[in-house]
Short mmCIF file of C-alpha atoms in Angstrom, two decimals:
data_model
loop_
_atom_site.label_atom_id
_atom_site.label_comp_id
_atom_site.label_asym_id
_atom_site.label_seq_id
_atom_site.Cartn_x
_atom_site.Cartn_y
_atom_site.Cartn_z
CA UNK A 1 -118.97 123.97 -32.04
CA UNK A 2 -120.33 127.33 -33.24
CA UNK A 3 -118.34 130.58 -33.17
CA UNK A 4 -120.32 131.76 -30.16
CA UNK A 5 -119.60 128.52 -28.30
CA UNK A 6 -115.91 128.87 -29.14
CA UNK A 7 -116.02 132.48 -27.88
CA UNK A 8 -117.57 131.69 -24.53
CA UNK A 9 -115.25 128.74 -24.06
CA UNK A 10 -112.28 131.07 -24.61
CA UNK A 11 -113.52 133.29 -21.77
CA UNK A 12 -112.80 130.55 -19.27
CA UNK A 13 -109.52 129.35 -20.72
CA UNK A 14 -106.16 130.46 -19.29
CA UNK A 15 -104.28 133.26 -21.02
CA UNK A 16 -101.06 135.11 -20.31
CA UNK A 17 -99.80 138.67 -20.54
CA UNK A 18 -96.03 139.12 -20.51
CA UNK A 19 -95.53 135.83 -18.72
CA UNK A 20 -98.33 136.26 -16.17
CA UNK A 21 -100.89 133.50 -16.60
CA UNK A 22 -104.48 134.27 -15.67
CA UNK A 23 -106.95 131.45 -15.09
CA UNK A 24 -109.63 133.11 -17.24
CA UNK A 25 -110.16 136.31 -19.25
CA UNK A 26 -111.93 138.38 -16.57
CA UNK A 27 -110.22 141.27 -14.79
CA UNK A 28 -111.85 143.49 -12.21
CA UNK A 29 -111.59 147.12 -13.38
CA UNK A 30 -110.12 149.80 -11.16
CA UNK A 31 -113.01 151.55 -9.38
CA UNK A 32 -113.41 154.18 -6.67
CA UNK A 33 -113.75 152.07 -3.54
CA UNK A 34 -113.40 154.61 -0.67
CA UNK A 35 -112.13 151.87 1.68
CA UNK A 36 -108.81 153.30 2.87
CA UNK A 37 -109.61 155.48 5.90
CA UNK A 38 -106.69 157.83 6.60
CA UNK A 39 -105.09 156.32 3.49
CA UNK A 40 -104.60 152.90 5.05
CA UNK A 41 -105.89 149.68 3.42
CA UNK A 42 -107.64 147.51 5.94
CA UNK A 43 -110.32 144.90 6.54
CA UNK A 44 -112.99 146.56 4.40
CA UNK A 45 -110.76 146.64 1.33
CA UNK A 46 -109.57 143.09 2.00
CA UNK A 47 -113.13 141.78 2.27
CA UNK A 48 -114.22 143.66 -0.84
CA UNK A 49 -111.52 142.21 -3.07
CA UNK A 50 -111.72 138.83 -1.34
CA UNK A 51 -115.38 138.56 -2.31
CA UNK A 52 -114.48 139.31 -5.93
CA UNK A 53 -111.71 136.71 -5.81
CA UNK A 54 -114.12 134.09 -4.51
CA UNK A 55 -116.48 135.03 -7.34
CA UNK A 56 -114.02 133.74 -9.91
CA UNK A 57 -112.23 136.83 -11.20
CA UNK A 58 -108.77 136.04 -12.60
CA UNK A 59 -107.19 139.33 -11.57
CA UNK A 60 -108.52 142.15 -9.42
CA UNK A 61 -107.36 145.75 -9.68
CA UNK A 62 -106.78 147.98 -6.69
CA UNK A 63 -108.16 151.26 -8.01
CA UNK A 64 -106.30 154.53 -7.74
CA UNK A 65 -103.01 153.76 -6.05
CA UNK A 66 -101.65 157.32 -5.97
CA UNK A 67 -97.94 157.44 -6.70
CA UNK A 68 -97.34 160.18 -4.10
CA UNK A 69 -99.27 161.94 -1.34
CA UNK A 70 -100.15 164.96 -3.50
CA UNK A 71 -101.39 162.65 -6.23
CA UNK A 72 -104.52 161.82 -4.26
CA UNK A 73 -107.93 163.27 -5.07
CA UNK A 74 -108.58 163.57 -1.35
CA UNK A 75 -106.77 162.87 1.89
CA UNK A 76 -108.64 159.60 2.51
CA UNK A 77 -107.11 157.89 -0.50
CA UNK A 78 -104.15 155.55 -0.46
CA UNK A 79 -100.72 156.45 -1.79
CA UNK A 80 -97.72 154.21 -2.24
CA UNK A 81 -95.23 154.45 0.64
CA UNK A 82 -93.46 152.27 3.18
CA UNK A 83 -95.96 153.09 5.91
CA UNK A 84 -98.57 150.79 4.34
CA UNK A 85 -96.24 147.96 3.32
CA UNK A 86 -97.57 145.47 5.95
CA UNK A 87 -101.21 146.08 5.02
CA UNK A 88 -100.66 145.87 1.26
CA UNK A 89 -98.46 142.79 1.55
CA UNK A 90 -101.13 141.04 3.64
CA UNK A 91 -103.89 142.03 1.18
CA UNK A 92 -102.01 140.80 -1.87
CA UNK A 93 -100.99 137.58 -0.10
CA UNK A 94 -104.59 136.84 0.88
CA UNK A 95 -105.82 137.35 -2.68
CA UNK A 96 -103.07 135.10 -4.00
CA UNK A 97 -104.18 132.39 -1.58
CA UNK A 98 -107.66 132.61 -3.17
CA UNK A 99 -106.22 131.98 -6.63
CA UNK A 100 -106.48 135.56 -7.86
CA UNK A 101 -103.76 137.80 -9.31
CA UNK A 102 -103.56 141.44 -8.26
CA UNK A 103 -102.97 144.57 -10.36
CA UNK A 104 -102.37 148.03 -8.95
CA UNK A 105 -103.66 151.10 -10.77
CA UNK A 106 -100.96 153.79 -10.71
CA UNK A 107 -102.54 157.23 -10.74
CA UNK A 108 -101.96 160.92 -10.07
CA UNK A 109 -104.65 163.58 -9.89
CA UNK A 110 -102.60 166.37 -11.46
CA UNK A 111 -104.50 169.63 -11.11
CA UNK A 112 -107.80 167.99 -10.10
CA UNK A 113 -107.83 167.65 -6.31
CA UNK A 114 -109.58 168.46 -3.05
CA UNK A 115 -106.82 167.02 -0.90
CA UNK A 116 -106.74 169.04 2.35
CA UNK A 117 -103.30 167.62 3.16
CA UNK A 118 -101.71 169.00 0.01
CA UNK A 119 -98.04 169.88 0.60
CA UNK A 120 -98.20 172.66 -1.95
CA UNK A 121 -100.35 175.76 -2.08
CA UNK A 122 -102.24 174.37 -5.07
CA UNK A 123 -102.36 171.11 -7.01
CA UNK A 124 -100.12 170.96 -10.06
CA UNK A 125 -101.22 170.19 -13.61
CA UNK A 126 -99.75 170.88 -17.03
CA UNK A 127 -101.07 174.46 -17.04
CA UNK A 128 -102.62 177.03 -14.74
CA UNK A 129 -106.39 176.55 -14.68
CA UNK A 130 -109.54 175.89 -12.72
CA UNK A 131 -109.64 173.03 -10.20
CA UNK A 132 -113.27 171.95 -10.38
CA UNK A 133 -112.97 169.30 -7.70
CA UNK A 134 -111.49 171.74 -5.19
CA UNK A 135 -114.37 174.22 -5.15
CA UNK A 136 -115.79 172.92 -1.88
CA UNK A 137 -112.38 173.32 -0.18
CA UNK A 138 -111.65 176.77 -1.55
CA UNK A 139 -109.00 175.30 -3.87
CA UNK A 140 -110.20 177.08 -7.00
CA UNK A 141 -107.11 176.83 -9.19
CA UNK A 142 -104.21 174.58 -10.13
CA UNK A 143 -100.71 175.73 -11.04
CA UNK A 144 -98.50 174.64 -13.92
CA UNK A 145 -95.72 172.16 -13.25
CA UNK A 146 -92.18 173.39 -13.69
CA UNK A 147 -89.64 171.20 -15.45
CA UNK A 148 -88.27 170.15 -12.07
CA UNK A 149 -91.82 169.26 -10.96
CA UNK A 150 -92.14 167.04 -14.04
CA UNK A 151 -88.85 165.32 -13.27
CA UNK A 152 -90.03 164.76 -9.70
CA UNK A 153 -93.33 163.29 -10.90
CA UNK A 154 -91.52 160.80 -13.15
CA UNK A 155 -89.40 159.79 -10.17
CA UNK A 156 -92.53 159.29 -8.06
CA UNK A 157 -93.84 156.85 -10.66
CA UNK A 158 -90.52 155.01 -10.65
CA UNK A 159 -90.40 154.73 -6.85
CA UNK A 160 -94.06 153.71 -6.62
CA UNK A 161 -93.50 150.96 -9.19
CA UNK A 162 -90.51 149.59 -7.28
CA UNK A 163 -92.57 149.58 -4.09
CA UNK A 164 -95.64 147.99 -5.66
CA UNK A 165 -93.66 145.16 -7.23
CA UNK A 166 -91.93 144.55 -3.92
CA UNK A 167 -95.20 144.07 -1.99
CA UNK A 168 -96.37 141.42 -4.46
CA UNK A 169 -98.48 143.06 -7.16
CA UNK A 170 -98.58 140.84 -10.25
CA UNK A 171 -99.15 143.68 -12.73
CA UNK A 172 -99.35 147.46 -12.80
CA UNK A 173 -101.92 149.53 -14.65
CA UNK A 174 -100.83 153.06 -15.51
CA UNK A 175 -103.82 155.40 -15.63
CA UNK A 176 -103.52 157.54 -18.76
CA UNK A 177 -107.23 158.40 -18.90
CA UNK A 178 -110.32 159.86 -17.27
CA UNK A 179 -108.91 163.38 -17.01
CA UNK A 180 -106.31 162.61 -14.34
CA UNK A 181 -102.74 163.89 -14.29
CA UNK A 182 -101.19 162.14 -17.29
CA UNK A 183 -104.35 162.60 -19.35
CA UNK A 184 -104.22 166.33 -18.55
CA UNK A 185 -100.85 166.47 -20.33
CA UNK A 186 -102.17 164.40 -23.24
CA UNK A 187 -105.27 166.52 -23.83
CA UNK A 188 -105.10 169.77 -25.83
CA UNK A 189 -108.01 171.03 -23.76
CA UNK A 190 -106.06 171.02 -20.50
CA UNK A 191 -102.46 171.30 -21.74
CA UNK A 192 -101.67 174.87 -22.82
CA UNK A 193 -97.91 174.66 -22.34
CA UNK A 194 -95.52 176.33 -24.77
CA UNK A 195 -92.48 174.17 -24.03
CA UNK A 196 -91.49 170.64 -25.05
CA UNK A 197 -94.39 169.21 -22.98
CA UNK A 198 -97.16 171.08 -24.80
CA UNK A 199 -98.47 172.01 -28.22
CA UNK A 200 -97.95 169.17 -30.69
CA UNK A 201 -99.24 165.66 -30.17
CA UNK A 202 -95.67 164.40 -29.79
CA UNK A 203 -94.95 166.98 -27.09
CA UNK A 204 -98.17 166.24 -25.20
CA UNK A 205 -97.27 162.55 -25.19
CA UNK A 206 -93.73 163.21 -23.93
CA UNK A 207 -94.50 162.93 -20.20
CA UNK A 208 -96.77 159.84 -20.49
CA UNK A 209 -94.08 158.03 -22.46
CA UNK A 210 -91.39 159.08 -19.98
CA UNK A 211 -93.55 157.74 -17.16
CA UNK A 212 -94.01 154.45 -19.01
CA UNK A 213 -90.26 154.19 -19.53
CA UNK A 214 -89.58 154.93 -15.86
CA UNK A 215 -92.08 152.32 -14.67
CA UNK A 216 -90.68 149.76 -17.09
CA UNK A 217 -87.19 150.48 -15.80
CA UNK A 218 -88.44 150.00 -12.24
CA UNK A 219 -90.12 146.62 -12.77
CA UNK A 220 -88.08 145.05 -15.58
CA UNK A 221 -88.98 143.70 -18.98
CA UNK A 222 -90.73 140.55 -17.74
CA UNK A 223 -93.39 142.29 -15.63
CA UNK A 224 -96.87 143.08 -17.06
CA UNK A 225 -97.66 146.75 -17.59
CA UNK A 226 -101.14 147.84 -18.69
CA UNK A 227 -102.33 151.22 -19.91
CA UNK A 228 -105.81 152.58 -19.27
CA UNK A 229 -106.78 155.23 -21.80
CA UNK A 230 -109.82 157.34 -22.59
CA UNK A 231 -110.69 156.75 -26.22
CA UNK A 232 -112.57 160.06 -26.07
CA UNK A 233 -112.94 162.74 -23.42
CA UNK A 234 -116.33 163.70 -24.83
CA UNK A 235 -115.52 167.41 -24.62
CA UNK A 236 -114.97 169.99 -27.32
CA UNK A 237 -111.26 170.55 -27.79
CA UNK A 238 -110.34 167.39 -25.91
CA UNK A 239 -109.13 163.95 -26.96
CA UNK A 240 -111.31 162.00 -29.39
CA UNK A 241 -111.42 158.55 -30.94
CA UNK A 242 -108.91 159.22 -33.72
CA UNK A 243 -106.43 160.53 -31.14
CA UNK A 244 -106.82 157.29 -29.17
CA UNK A 245 -105.53 155.25 -32.10
CA UNK A 246 -102.34 157.32 -32.31
CA UNK A 247 -101.95 157.25 -28.51
CA UNK A 248 -102.29 153.47 -28.54
CA UNK A 249 -99.72 153.09 -31.32
CA UNK A 250 -97.18 155.08 -29.32
CA UNK A 251 -97.83 153.10 -26.14
CA UNK A 252 -97.57 149.86 -28.09
CA UNK A 253 -94.28 150.88 -29.66
CA UNK A 254 -92.98 151.96 -26.24
CA UNK A 255 -93.50 148.46 -24.83
CA UNK A 256 -96.85 148.45 -23.08
CA UNK A 257 -98.17 144.90 -22.62
CA UNK A 258 -101.90 145.66 -22.75
CA UNK A 259 -104.26 148.55 -23.46
CA UNK A 260 -107.58 149.05 -21.66
CA UNK A 261 -109.99 150.94 -23.89
CA UNK A 262 -112.11 153.07 -21.57
CA UNK A 263 -113.61 156.49 -22.24
CA UNK A 264 -114.84 159.73 -20.76
CA UNK A 265 -113.30 161.99 -18.18
CA UNK A 266 -114.11 162.54 -14.51
CA UNK A 267 -113.38 166.25 -14.93
CA UNK A 268 -115.63 167.02 -17.91
CA UNK A 269 -117.90 164.21 -19.09
CA UNK A 270 -118.02 161.09 -16.88
CA UNK A 271 -121.27 159.67 -18.26
CA UNK A 272 -119.57 158.48 -21.45
CA UNK A 273 -117.95 155.74 -19.39
CA UNK A 274 -120.90 155.09 -17.05
CA UNK A 275 -123.93 155.14 -19.43
CA UNK A 276 -127.49 154.44 -18.42
CA UNK A 277 -129.06 156.10 -15.38
CA UNK A 278 -127.60 159.54 -14.73
CA UNK A 279 -125.55 159.89 -11.53
CA UNK A 280 -126.32 163.62 -11.10
CA UNK A 281 -129.43 163.22 -8.89
CA UNK A 282 -127.55 160.93 -6.53
CA UNK A 283 -124.63 163.32 -6.34
CA UNK A 284 -126.95 166.20 -5.46
CA UNK A 285 -128.53 164.12 -2.69
CA UNK A 286 -125.24 163.07 -1.12
CA UNK A 287 -123.02 166.13 -1.66
CA UNK A 288 -122.46 167.86 1.70
CA UNK A 289 -120.83 171.04 0.44
CA UNK A 290 -123.23 173.86 -0.40
CA UNK A 291 -120.72 175.25 -2.87
CA UNK A 292 -120.48 171.96 -4.74
CA UNK A 293 -124.27 171.48 -4.72
CA UNK A 294 -124.65 174.94 -6.24
CA UNK A 295 -122.01 174.17 -8.86
CA UNK A 296 -123.71 170.86 -9.69
CA UNK A 297 -127.08 172.56 -10.10
CA UNK A 298 -125.57 175.21 -12.37
CA UNK A 299 -123.31 173.00 -14.52
CA UNK A 300 -124.55 169.48 -13.84
CA UNK A 301 -126.71 169.06 -16.94
CA UNK A 302 -123.89 170.06 -19.26
CA UNK A 303 -121.32 167.90 -17.47
CA UNK A 304 -123.50 164.85 -16.73
CA UNK A 305 -125.09 164.21 -20.09
CA UNK A 306 -127.47 161.35 -20.81
CA UNK A 307 -126.06 158.41 -22.76
CA UNK A 308 -128.37 155.41 -23.11
CA UNK A 309 -126.92 152.07 -22.09
CA UNK A 310 -126.47 149.28 -24.57
CA UNK A 311 -124.24 146.25 -24.47
CA UNK A 312 -120.65 146.73 -25.67
CA UNK A 313 -121.04 150.46 -26.22
CA UNK A 314 -117.30 150.97 -26.83
CA UNK A 315 -116.85 147.98 -29.14
CA UNK A 316 -116.79 149.81 -32.49
CA UNK A 317 -114.04 152.21 -31.42
CA UNK A 318 -112.10 149.63 -29.40
CA UNK A 319 -111.91 147.40 -32.50
CA UNK A 320 -110.17 150.23 -34.37
CA UNK A 321 -107.43 150.20 -31.74
CA UNK A 322 -107.27 146.40 -31.74
CA UNK A 323 -106.54 146.53 -35.47
CA UNK A 324 -103.78 149.13 -34.98
CA UNK A 325 -101.64 147.56 -32.23
CA UNK A 326 -99.92 144.27 -31.50
CA UNK A 327 -100.12 144.30 -27.68
CA UNK A 328 -102.88 142.60 -25.70
CA UNK A 329 -106.29 144.26 -25.77
CA UNK A 330 -108.52 144.56 -22.71
CA UNK A 331 -112.10 145.62 -23.31
CA UNK A 332 -114.21 147.53 -20.78
CA UNK A 333 -117.68 149.01 -21.26
CA UNK A 334 -121.10 147.39 -21.26
CA UNK A 335 -120.13 143.72 -21.05
CA UNK A 336 -122.54 141.91 -18.76
CA UNK A 337 -123.72 138.73 -20.49
CA UNK A 338 -122.26 135.54 -21.88
CA UNK A 339 -123.31 136.64 -25.34
CA UNK A 340 -121.27 139.84 -24.97
CA UNK A 341 -118.32 137.95 -23.49
CA UNK A 342 -118.35 135.56 -26.46
CA UNK A 343 -118.54 138.46 -28.91
CA UNK A 344 -115.46 140.07 -27.41
CA UNK A 345 -113.47 136.87 -27.71
CA UNK A 346 -114.65 136.40 -31.30
CA UNK A 347 -113.63 139.99 -32.12
CA UNK A 348 -110.07 139.38 -30.97
CA UNK A 349 -109.94 140.91 -27.50
CA UNK A 350 -107.71 139.12 -25.05
CA UNK A 351 -109.27 140.07 -21.71
CA UNK A 352 -112.42 141.71 -20.37
CA UNK A 353 -112.47 144.24 -17.54
CA UNK A 354 -115.66 144.30 -15.49
CA UNK A 355 -116.66 147.31 -13.44
CA UNK A 356 -120.21 148.04 -12.35
CA UNK A 357 -121.52 144.66 -13.53
CA UNK A 358 -119.06 142.95 -11.22
CA UNK A 359 -119.77 145.29 -8.31
CA UNK A 360 -123.47 144.49 -8.58
CA UNK A 361 -122.79 140.75 -8.99
CA UNK A 362 -119.41 139.71 -7.52
CA UNK A 363 -120.10 136.07 -8.43
CA UNK A 364 -120.57 136.90 -12.13
CA UNK A 365 -117.52 134.98 -13.48
CA UNK A 366 -118.52 131.81 -11.62
CA UNK A 367 -122.15 132.13 -12.71
CA UNK A 368 -121.15 132.86 -16.30
CA UNK A 369 -118.95 129.77 -16.41
CA UNK A 370 -121.69 127.62 -14.92
CA UNK A 371 -124.11 128.90 -17.53
CA UNK A 372 -121.63 128.24 -20.34
CA UNK A 373 -121.08 124.70 -19.06
CA UNK A 374 -124.81 124.01 -18.98
CA UNK A 375 -125.20 125.17 -22.57
CA UNK A 376 -122.23 123.13 -23.69
CA UNK A 377 -123.65 119.97 -22.10
CA UNK A 378 -127.17 120.46 -23.40
CA UNK A 379 -128.34 117.86 -25.93
CA UNK A 380 -128.46 118.88 -29.58
CA UNK A 381 -132.07 118.92 -30.73
#
């Protein structure tokens, strides 16, 4: 059997991460689903993930499970609290009955929010600054977290992790990327603090590592924890590929079970992670706020840059991280064919996260396996 045949066969073989066995190597990436009206998961979210489960995915990820109410980007998003225990328990149980594991993406918006139900006057980030997402709501700025605010945030992560494990999640994915709260502390572009949480790389990583420690304490040593990082923010003065290697080493040493190598930032340069057709025209068509439309017209071309799509566009940089850490590696970015899936297995990645390719074709894992089986059974000419 050739290397490529071995690679594609590996895609459909079981594999484990910290004791959790997955039936194949495909994981649905956390995505913005907008299916929790009033913050409550219901039938729409159940059906969405159920369809993906039936399509053969080994583990699906519930995107953006805010760890507290003020951690939401907007008031329609879900946050982890007892009021949604019955709905989440039922959702996870249904997915388990379909043979699919469930991961929850733990997230906090930091200073990037348009949440009209915010308990505070302004959202809180590492430093005082502009809140680009809040322009349409008149929320122009974010404030800097105090040390007590930081302690409270760590506790929110701990409590959310306890809750999420108790409702049946099989794994938790801590979101360290895409310009959200923890990434804002990690990035020198958004973190201008002068205390022990700002300045040096070690100081900027202090809160993310404390959050990881708190979540690990909440769930125990035998529960899978994943980290989603941005290998680059794609912005001058922000995090770049060399930083991602050092970030990954620290997370690996701190006991993370798997690293997801994403890229870009929702706050400054989202197209690095999306690639292909630019999303700016669609955003201009659908944005209801005149203020936001004006802002998009003025700054859109600089924020939504054009990056041509090609298969495995993060592979070169993700391989650098693979070579630097001992934890499991989960690739995301431009994987949509059996040839790409095989390449990732051959290059030493353990799992593959699928985002837009899976949303456009929920049956992709089943179809990919059927295609691999047909090739395997074909006569040798």
